[in-house]
Coordinates of C-alpha atoms in Angstrom, one line a residue:
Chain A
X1 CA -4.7 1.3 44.2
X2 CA -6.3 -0.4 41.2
X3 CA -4.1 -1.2 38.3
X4 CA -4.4 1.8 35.5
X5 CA -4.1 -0.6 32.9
X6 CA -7.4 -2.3 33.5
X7 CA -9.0 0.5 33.5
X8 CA -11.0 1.2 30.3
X9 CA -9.5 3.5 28.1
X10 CA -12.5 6.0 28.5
X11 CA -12.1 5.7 32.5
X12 CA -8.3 6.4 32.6
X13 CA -8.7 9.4 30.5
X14 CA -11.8 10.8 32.6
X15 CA -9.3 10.3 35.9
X16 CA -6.2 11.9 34.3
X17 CA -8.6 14.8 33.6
X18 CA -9.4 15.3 37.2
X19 CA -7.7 17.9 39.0
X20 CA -5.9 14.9 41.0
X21 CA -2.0 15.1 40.1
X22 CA -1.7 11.4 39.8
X23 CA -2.2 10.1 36.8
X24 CA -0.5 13.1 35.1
X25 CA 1.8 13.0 32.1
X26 CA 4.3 10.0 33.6
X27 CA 1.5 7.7 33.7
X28 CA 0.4 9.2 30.2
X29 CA 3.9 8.4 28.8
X30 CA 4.3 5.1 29.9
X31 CA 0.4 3.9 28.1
X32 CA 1.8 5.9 25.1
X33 CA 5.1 3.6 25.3
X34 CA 3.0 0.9 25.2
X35 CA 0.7 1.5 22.5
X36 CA 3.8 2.2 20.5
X37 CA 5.2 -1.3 21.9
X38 CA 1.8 -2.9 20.6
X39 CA 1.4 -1.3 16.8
X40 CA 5.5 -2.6 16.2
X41 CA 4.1 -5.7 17.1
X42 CA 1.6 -6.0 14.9
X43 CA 3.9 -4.7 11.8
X44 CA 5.6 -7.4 13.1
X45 CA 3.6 -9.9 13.1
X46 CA 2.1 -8.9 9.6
X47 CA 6.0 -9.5 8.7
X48 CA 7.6 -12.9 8.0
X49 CA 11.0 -13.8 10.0
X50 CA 10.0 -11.3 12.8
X51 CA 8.5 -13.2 15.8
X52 CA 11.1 -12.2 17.5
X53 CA 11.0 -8.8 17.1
X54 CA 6.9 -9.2 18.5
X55 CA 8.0 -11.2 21.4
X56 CA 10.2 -7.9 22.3
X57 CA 7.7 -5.7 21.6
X58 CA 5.1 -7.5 23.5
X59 CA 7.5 -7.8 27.0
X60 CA 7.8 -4.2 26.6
X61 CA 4.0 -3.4 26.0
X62 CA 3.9 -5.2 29.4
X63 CA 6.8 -3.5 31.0
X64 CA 5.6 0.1 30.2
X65 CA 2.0 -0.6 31.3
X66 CA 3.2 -1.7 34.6
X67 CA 4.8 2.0 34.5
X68 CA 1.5 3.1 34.4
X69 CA 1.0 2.5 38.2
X70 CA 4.5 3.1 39.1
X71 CA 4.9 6.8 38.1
X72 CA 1.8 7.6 40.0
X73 CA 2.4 5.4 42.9
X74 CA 5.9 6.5 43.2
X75 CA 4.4 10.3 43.0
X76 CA 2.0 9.8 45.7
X77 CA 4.7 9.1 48.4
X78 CA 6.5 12.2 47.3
X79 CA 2.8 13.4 48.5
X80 CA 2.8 11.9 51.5
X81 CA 6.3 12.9 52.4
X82 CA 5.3 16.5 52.1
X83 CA 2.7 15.9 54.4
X84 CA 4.6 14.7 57.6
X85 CA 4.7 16.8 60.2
X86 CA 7.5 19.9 60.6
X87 CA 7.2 21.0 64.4
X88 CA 10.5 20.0 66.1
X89 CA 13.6 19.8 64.4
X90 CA 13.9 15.6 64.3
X91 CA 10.9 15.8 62.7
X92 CA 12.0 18.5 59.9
X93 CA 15.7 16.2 59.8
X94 CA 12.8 13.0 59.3
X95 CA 10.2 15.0 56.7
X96 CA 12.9 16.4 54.6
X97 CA 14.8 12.7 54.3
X98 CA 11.8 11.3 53.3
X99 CA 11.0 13.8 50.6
X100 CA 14.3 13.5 49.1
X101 CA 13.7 9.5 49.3
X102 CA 10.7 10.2 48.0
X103 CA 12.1 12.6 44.7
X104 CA 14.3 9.5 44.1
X105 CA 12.0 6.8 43.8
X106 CA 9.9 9.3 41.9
X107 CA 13.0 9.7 38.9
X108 CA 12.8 6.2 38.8
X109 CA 10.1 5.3 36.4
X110 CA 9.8 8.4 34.4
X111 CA 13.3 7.4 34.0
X112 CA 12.1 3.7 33.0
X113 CA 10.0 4.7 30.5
X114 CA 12.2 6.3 28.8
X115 CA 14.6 3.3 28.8
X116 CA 12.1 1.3 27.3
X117 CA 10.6 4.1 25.1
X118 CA 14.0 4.5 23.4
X119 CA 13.9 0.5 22.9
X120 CA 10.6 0.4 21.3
X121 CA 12.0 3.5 18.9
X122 CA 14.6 1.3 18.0
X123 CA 12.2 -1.8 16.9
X124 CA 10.3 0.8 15.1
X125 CA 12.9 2.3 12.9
X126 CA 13.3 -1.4 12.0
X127 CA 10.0 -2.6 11.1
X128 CA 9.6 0.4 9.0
X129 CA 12.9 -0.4 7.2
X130 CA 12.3 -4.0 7.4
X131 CA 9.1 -4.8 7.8
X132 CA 5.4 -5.5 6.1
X133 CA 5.9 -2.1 3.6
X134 CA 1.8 -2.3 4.0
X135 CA 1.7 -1.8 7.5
X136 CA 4.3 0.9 7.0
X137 CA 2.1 4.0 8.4
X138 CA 1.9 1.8 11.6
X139 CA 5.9 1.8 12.1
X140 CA 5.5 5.7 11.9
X141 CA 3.1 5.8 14.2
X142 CA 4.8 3.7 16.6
X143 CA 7.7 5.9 16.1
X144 CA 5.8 9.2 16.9
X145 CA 4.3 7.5 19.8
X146 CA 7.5 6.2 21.4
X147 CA 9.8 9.5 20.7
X148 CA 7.2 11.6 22.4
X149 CA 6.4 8.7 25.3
X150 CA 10.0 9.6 25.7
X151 CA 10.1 12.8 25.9
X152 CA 7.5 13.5 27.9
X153 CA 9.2 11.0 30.5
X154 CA 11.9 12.8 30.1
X155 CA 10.0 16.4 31.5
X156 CA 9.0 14.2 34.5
X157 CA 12.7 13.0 35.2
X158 CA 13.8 16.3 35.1
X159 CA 11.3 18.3 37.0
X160 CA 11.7 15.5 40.0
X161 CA 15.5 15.7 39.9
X162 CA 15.1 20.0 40.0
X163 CA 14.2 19.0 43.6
X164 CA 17.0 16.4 44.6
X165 CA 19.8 18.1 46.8
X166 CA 22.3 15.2 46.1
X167 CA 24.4 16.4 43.0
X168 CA 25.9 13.5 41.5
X169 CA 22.7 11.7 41.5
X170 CA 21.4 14.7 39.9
X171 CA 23.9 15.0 37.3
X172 CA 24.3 11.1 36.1
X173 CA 20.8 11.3 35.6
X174 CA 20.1 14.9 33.8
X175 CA 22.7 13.7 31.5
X176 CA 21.4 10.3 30.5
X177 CA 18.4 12.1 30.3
X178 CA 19.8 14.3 27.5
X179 CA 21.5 11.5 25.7
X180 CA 18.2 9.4 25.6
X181 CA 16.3 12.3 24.2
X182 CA 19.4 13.3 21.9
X183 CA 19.1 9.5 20.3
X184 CA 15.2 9.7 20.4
X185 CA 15.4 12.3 18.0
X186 CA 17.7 11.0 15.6
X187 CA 15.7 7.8 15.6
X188 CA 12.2 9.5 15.5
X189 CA 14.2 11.1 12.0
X190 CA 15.4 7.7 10.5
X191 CA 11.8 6.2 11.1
X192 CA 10.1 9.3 9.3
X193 CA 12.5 9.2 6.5
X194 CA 12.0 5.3 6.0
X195 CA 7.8 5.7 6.2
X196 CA 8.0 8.7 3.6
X197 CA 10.5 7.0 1.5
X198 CA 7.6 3.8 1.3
X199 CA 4.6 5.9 0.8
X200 CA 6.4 7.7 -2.0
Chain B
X1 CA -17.0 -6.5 21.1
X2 CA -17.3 -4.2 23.3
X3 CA -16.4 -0.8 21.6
X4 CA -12.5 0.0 21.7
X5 CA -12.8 2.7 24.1
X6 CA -14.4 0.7 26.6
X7 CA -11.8 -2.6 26.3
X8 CA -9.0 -1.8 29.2
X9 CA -5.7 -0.1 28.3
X10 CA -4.3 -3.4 28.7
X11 CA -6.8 -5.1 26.1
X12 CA -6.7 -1.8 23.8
X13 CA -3.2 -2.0 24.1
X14 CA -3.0 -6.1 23.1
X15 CA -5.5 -5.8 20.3
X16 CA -2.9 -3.3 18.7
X17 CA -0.3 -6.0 19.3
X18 CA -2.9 -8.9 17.4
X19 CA -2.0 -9.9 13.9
X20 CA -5.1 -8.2 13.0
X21 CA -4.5 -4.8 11.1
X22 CA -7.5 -3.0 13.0
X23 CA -7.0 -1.2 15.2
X24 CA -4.0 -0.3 14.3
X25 CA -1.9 3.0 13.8
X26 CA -5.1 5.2 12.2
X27 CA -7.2 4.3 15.1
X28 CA -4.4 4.7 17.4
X29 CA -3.6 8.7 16.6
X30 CA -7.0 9.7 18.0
X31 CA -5.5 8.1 21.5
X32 CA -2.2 10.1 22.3
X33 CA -4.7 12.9 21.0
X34 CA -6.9 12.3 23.8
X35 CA -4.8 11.8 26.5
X36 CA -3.1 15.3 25.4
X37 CA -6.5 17.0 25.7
X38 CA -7.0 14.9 29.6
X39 CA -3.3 16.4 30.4
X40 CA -4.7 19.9 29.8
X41 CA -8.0 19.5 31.4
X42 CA -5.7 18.3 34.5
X43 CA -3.3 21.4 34.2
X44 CA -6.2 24.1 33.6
X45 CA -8.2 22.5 36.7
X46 CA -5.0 22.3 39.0
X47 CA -3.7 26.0 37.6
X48 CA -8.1 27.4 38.7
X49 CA -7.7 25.6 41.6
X50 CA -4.3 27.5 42.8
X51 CA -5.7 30.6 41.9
X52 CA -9.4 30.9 43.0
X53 CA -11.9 33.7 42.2
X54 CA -9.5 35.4 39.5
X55 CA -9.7 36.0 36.2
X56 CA -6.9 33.3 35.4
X57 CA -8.6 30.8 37.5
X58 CA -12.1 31.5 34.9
X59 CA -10.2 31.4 31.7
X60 CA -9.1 27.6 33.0
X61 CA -12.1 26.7 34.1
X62 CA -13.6 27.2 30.5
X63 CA -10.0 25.5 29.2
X64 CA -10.7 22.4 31.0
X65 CA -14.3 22.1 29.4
X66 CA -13.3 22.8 26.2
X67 CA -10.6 20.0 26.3
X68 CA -13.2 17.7 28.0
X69 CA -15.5 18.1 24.9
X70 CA -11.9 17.6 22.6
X71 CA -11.3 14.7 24.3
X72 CA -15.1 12.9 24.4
X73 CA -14.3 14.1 20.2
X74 CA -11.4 12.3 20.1
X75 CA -12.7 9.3 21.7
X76 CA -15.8 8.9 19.2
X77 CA -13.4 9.6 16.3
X78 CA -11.3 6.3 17.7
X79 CA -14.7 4.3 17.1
X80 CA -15.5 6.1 13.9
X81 CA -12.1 4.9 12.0
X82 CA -12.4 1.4 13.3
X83 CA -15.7 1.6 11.7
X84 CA -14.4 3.3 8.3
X85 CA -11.2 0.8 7.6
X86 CA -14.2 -1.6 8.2
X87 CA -16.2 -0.7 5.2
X88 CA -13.1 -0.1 3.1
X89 CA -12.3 -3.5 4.1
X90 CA -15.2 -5.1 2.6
X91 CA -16.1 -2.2 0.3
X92 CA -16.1 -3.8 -3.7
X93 CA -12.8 -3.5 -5.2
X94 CA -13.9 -1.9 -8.1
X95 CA -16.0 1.3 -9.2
X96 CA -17.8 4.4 -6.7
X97 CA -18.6 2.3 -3.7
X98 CA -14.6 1.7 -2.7
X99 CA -13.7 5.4 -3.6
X100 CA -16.5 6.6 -1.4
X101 CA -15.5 4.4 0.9
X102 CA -12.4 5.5 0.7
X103 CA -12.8 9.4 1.2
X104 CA -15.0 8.7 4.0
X105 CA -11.9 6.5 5.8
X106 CA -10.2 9.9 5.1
X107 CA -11.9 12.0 7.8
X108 CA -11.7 10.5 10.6
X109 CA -7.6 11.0 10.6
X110 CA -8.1 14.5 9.0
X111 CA -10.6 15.6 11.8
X112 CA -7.9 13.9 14.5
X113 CA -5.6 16.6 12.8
X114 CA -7.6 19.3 13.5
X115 CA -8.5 18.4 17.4
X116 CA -5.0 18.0 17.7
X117 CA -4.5 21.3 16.6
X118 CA -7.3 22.3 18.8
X119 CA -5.7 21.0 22.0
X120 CA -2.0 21.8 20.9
X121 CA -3.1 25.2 21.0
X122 CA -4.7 24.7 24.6
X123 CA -1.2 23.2 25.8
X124 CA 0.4 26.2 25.0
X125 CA -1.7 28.0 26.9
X126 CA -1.2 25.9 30.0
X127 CA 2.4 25.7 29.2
X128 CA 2.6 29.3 29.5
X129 CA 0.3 30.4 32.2
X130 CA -0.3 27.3 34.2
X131 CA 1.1 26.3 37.6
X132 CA 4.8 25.7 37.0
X133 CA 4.3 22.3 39.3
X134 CA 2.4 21.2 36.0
X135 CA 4.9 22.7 33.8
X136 CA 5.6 18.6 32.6
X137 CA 2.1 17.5 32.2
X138 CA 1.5 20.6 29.8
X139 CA 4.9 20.0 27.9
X140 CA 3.8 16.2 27.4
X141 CA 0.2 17.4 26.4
X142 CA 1.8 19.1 23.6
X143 CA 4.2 16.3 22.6
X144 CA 1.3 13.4 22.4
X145 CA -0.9 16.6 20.8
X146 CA 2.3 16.7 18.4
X147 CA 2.6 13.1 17.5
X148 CA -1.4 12.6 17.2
X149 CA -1.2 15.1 14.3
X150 CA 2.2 13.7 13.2
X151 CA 0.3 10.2 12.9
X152 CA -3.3 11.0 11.8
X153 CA -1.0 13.0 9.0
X154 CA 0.0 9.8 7.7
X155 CA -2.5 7.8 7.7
X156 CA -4.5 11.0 5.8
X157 CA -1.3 10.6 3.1
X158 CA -1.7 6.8 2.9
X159 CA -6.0 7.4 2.2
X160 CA -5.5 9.7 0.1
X161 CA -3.1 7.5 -2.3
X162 CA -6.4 5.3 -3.1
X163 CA -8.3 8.2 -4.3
X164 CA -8.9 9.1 -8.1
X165 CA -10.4 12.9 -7.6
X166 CA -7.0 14.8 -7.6
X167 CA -8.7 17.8 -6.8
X168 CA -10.0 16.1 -3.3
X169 CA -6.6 14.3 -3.0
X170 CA -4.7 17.8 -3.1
X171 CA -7.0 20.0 -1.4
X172 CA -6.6 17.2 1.9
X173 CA -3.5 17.1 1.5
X174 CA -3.0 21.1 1.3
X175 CA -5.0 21.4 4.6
X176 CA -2.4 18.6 6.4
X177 CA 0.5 20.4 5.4
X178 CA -0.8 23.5 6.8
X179 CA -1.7 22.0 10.0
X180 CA 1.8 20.4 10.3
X181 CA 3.4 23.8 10.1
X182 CA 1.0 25.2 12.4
X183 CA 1.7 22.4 14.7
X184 CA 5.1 22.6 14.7
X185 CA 5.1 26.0 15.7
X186 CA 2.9 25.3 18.6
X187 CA 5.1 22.3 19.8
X188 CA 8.2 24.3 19.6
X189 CA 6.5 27.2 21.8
X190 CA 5.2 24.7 24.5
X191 CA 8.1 23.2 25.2
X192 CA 10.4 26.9 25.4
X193 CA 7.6 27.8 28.2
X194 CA 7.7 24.2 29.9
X195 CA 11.6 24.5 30.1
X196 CA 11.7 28.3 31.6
X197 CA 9.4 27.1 34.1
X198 CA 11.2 23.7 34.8
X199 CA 14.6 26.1 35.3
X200 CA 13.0 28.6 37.7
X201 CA 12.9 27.4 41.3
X202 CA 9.7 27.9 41.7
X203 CA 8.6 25.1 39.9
X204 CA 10.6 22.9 42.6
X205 CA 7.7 23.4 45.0
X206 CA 5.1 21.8 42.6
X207 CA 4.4 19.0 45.5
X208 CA 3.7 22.0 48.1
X209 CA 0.7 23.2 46.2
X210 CA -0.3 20.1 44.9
X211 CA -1.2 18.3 48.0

């Protein structure tokens, strides 16, 4: 498989259009993380005494389009899982390991994104507090980007783990879920009140 | 230059990042907007393709063209406020030109509000009688829908600060608050559906029909 994130923006979009399930909205979450990641950095950069804060930003852009590729790859061997053979019994035992396998690695970077997504909120509730007050309307857009890069991670993490048998995997998991989404929301709230308060 | 929608996501993506204020957040709006109207295409095709020679499988096949023409919309609208922040850019600083200048830069964002609303309403409709294996894809069609609106609202409100004509200024701006309320509405009912379907077992068996 390709890399998503050198496809052209026009060609991504016509793919996760296509009937195919991969991309679908993981992929979509992660390139929304990082276009959120890559507008802090420019209010950033636009910003003295905030390199730093664009050299975060930038190693997140990166991280998040690499999450591109990894929600749908990790999605296409829950695919393939499905389609090993059920005759005998081993081979139910083998199918229904590697589908659970499968469901794991498929939490994983839905799971990611939202890590990072809730890190790239964070950076944009401080450039719009902190940063170039003419580039504010960028910092909220970063901020709407992220939060909902986040939460729609989040519906992928949770639909995935709906099908995981093992119940403290399932738990630990639903419940950081909740708690990133939980602080996602307050955050997407500071950021909006900080952009309003500067266009005011 | 290659036009924006044609540089990879990972260019797109890095010319956000540059120092450079365009693109920038204006620009950006009409993207999450896009890949909202994609995610429903994807959910309308996968929902006609489960359900074959019915009258639900019809009413998604004309969904998924109608978001395909939103998002080829939304896509030309990227190009078109590149273009506009352009001529404000080097529009005079003084007298008609800048203020036309100006109110044109305003449309483009107020026109992503409107597609936004367009395809938030489309989510909703997947959300609520799509496959529940696509039950995410439709909830984050309506979030990036969501935030498109959320954004191209605020860079509508920061336009609209330049201009002189208070009577344009509040008649936008009347027109943006009404499409926030409508959206909010929208958003709110997308993601009940989405969860009722992520809670009922059914939805557990997404993989089954997808492959």
């Amino acid at each position: 498989m390709t890399g998503f994130a050198q496809m052209t923006l026009r060609g991504f979009l016509e793919e996760l259009g296509s009937r195919s399930a991969t991309p679908g909205g993981g992929s979509a979450s992660a390139l929304s993380g990082a276009l959120a990641a890559g507008l802090v950095a420019m209010v950033a950069r636009n910003t003295g005494g905030m390199d730093a804060v664009a050299t975060e930003a930038d190693g997140l852009r990166a991280a998040l389009e690499e999450l591109i590729d990894a929600d749908a790859a990790a999605f296409e061997k829950v695919m393939t899982a499905f389609r090993l053979p059920k005759e005998t019994p081993e081979e139910k035992v083998e199918r229904s390991a590697a589908i659970q396998d499968g469901y794991r690695a498929a939490v994983d970077p839905p799971l990611r994104v939202c890590t990072h997504a809730r890190r790239v909120l964070e950076l944009a509730v401080l450039v719009a507090e902190q940063g170039n007050p003419n580039a504010v309307s960028d910092a909220g857009v970063a901020a709407l980007l992220a939060a909902s890069a986040l939460d729609g991670a989040a519906l992928n993490v949770e639909i995935n783990l709906g099908a995981i048998k093992d119940d403290d995997y399932r738990t630990v998991r639903a419940e950081a879920v909740r708690e990133l989404r939980h602080e996602a929301a307050v955050l997407r709230e500071t950021a909006r009140a900080s952009v309003h308060a500067k266009l005011d | 230059m290659p036009s924006s929608t044609d540089l990879s996501l990972a260019d797109f993506a890095a010319a956000l990042a540059s120092v450079s204020p365009s693109p920038g957040g204006s620009c950006a709006s009409a993207v999450p907007a896009a890949l909202a109207a994609a995610l429903v295409a994807m959910v309308a095709r996968q929902t006609a393709a489960s359900d074959p020679f019915t009258g639900l499988s019809e009413d998604m096949e004309s969904v998924a063209v109608e978001a395909d023409e939103l998002r080829a919309e939304l896509l030309a609208l990227a190009e078109d406020d590149i273009l506009a922040f352009a001529r404000v850019m080097i529009a005079p600083r003084f007298g008609g030109e800048t203020q036309a200048a100006y109110r044109a830069a305003v449309e483009p964002p107020l026109r992503v509000c409107e597609l936004s609303l367009c395809v938030l309403e489309r989510a909703v409709d997947v959300a609520e009688r799509g496959h529940p294996y696509a039950a995410p894809d439709a909830g984050a069609a309506a979030l990036f829908a969501s935030a498109a609106l959320e954004s191209a609202a605020l860079s509508v409100r920061l336009e609209l600060s330049a201009i002189d004509d208070d009577e344009f200024r509040v008649a936008r701006a009347g027109e943006v608050v009404r499409a926030r309320d409508r959206a909010c509405r929208l958003r709110a009912s997308a993601l009940t559906a989405v969860h009722e379907k992520l809670e009922a077992p059914r939805a557990r068996r997404r993989i089954a029909h997808g492959s």
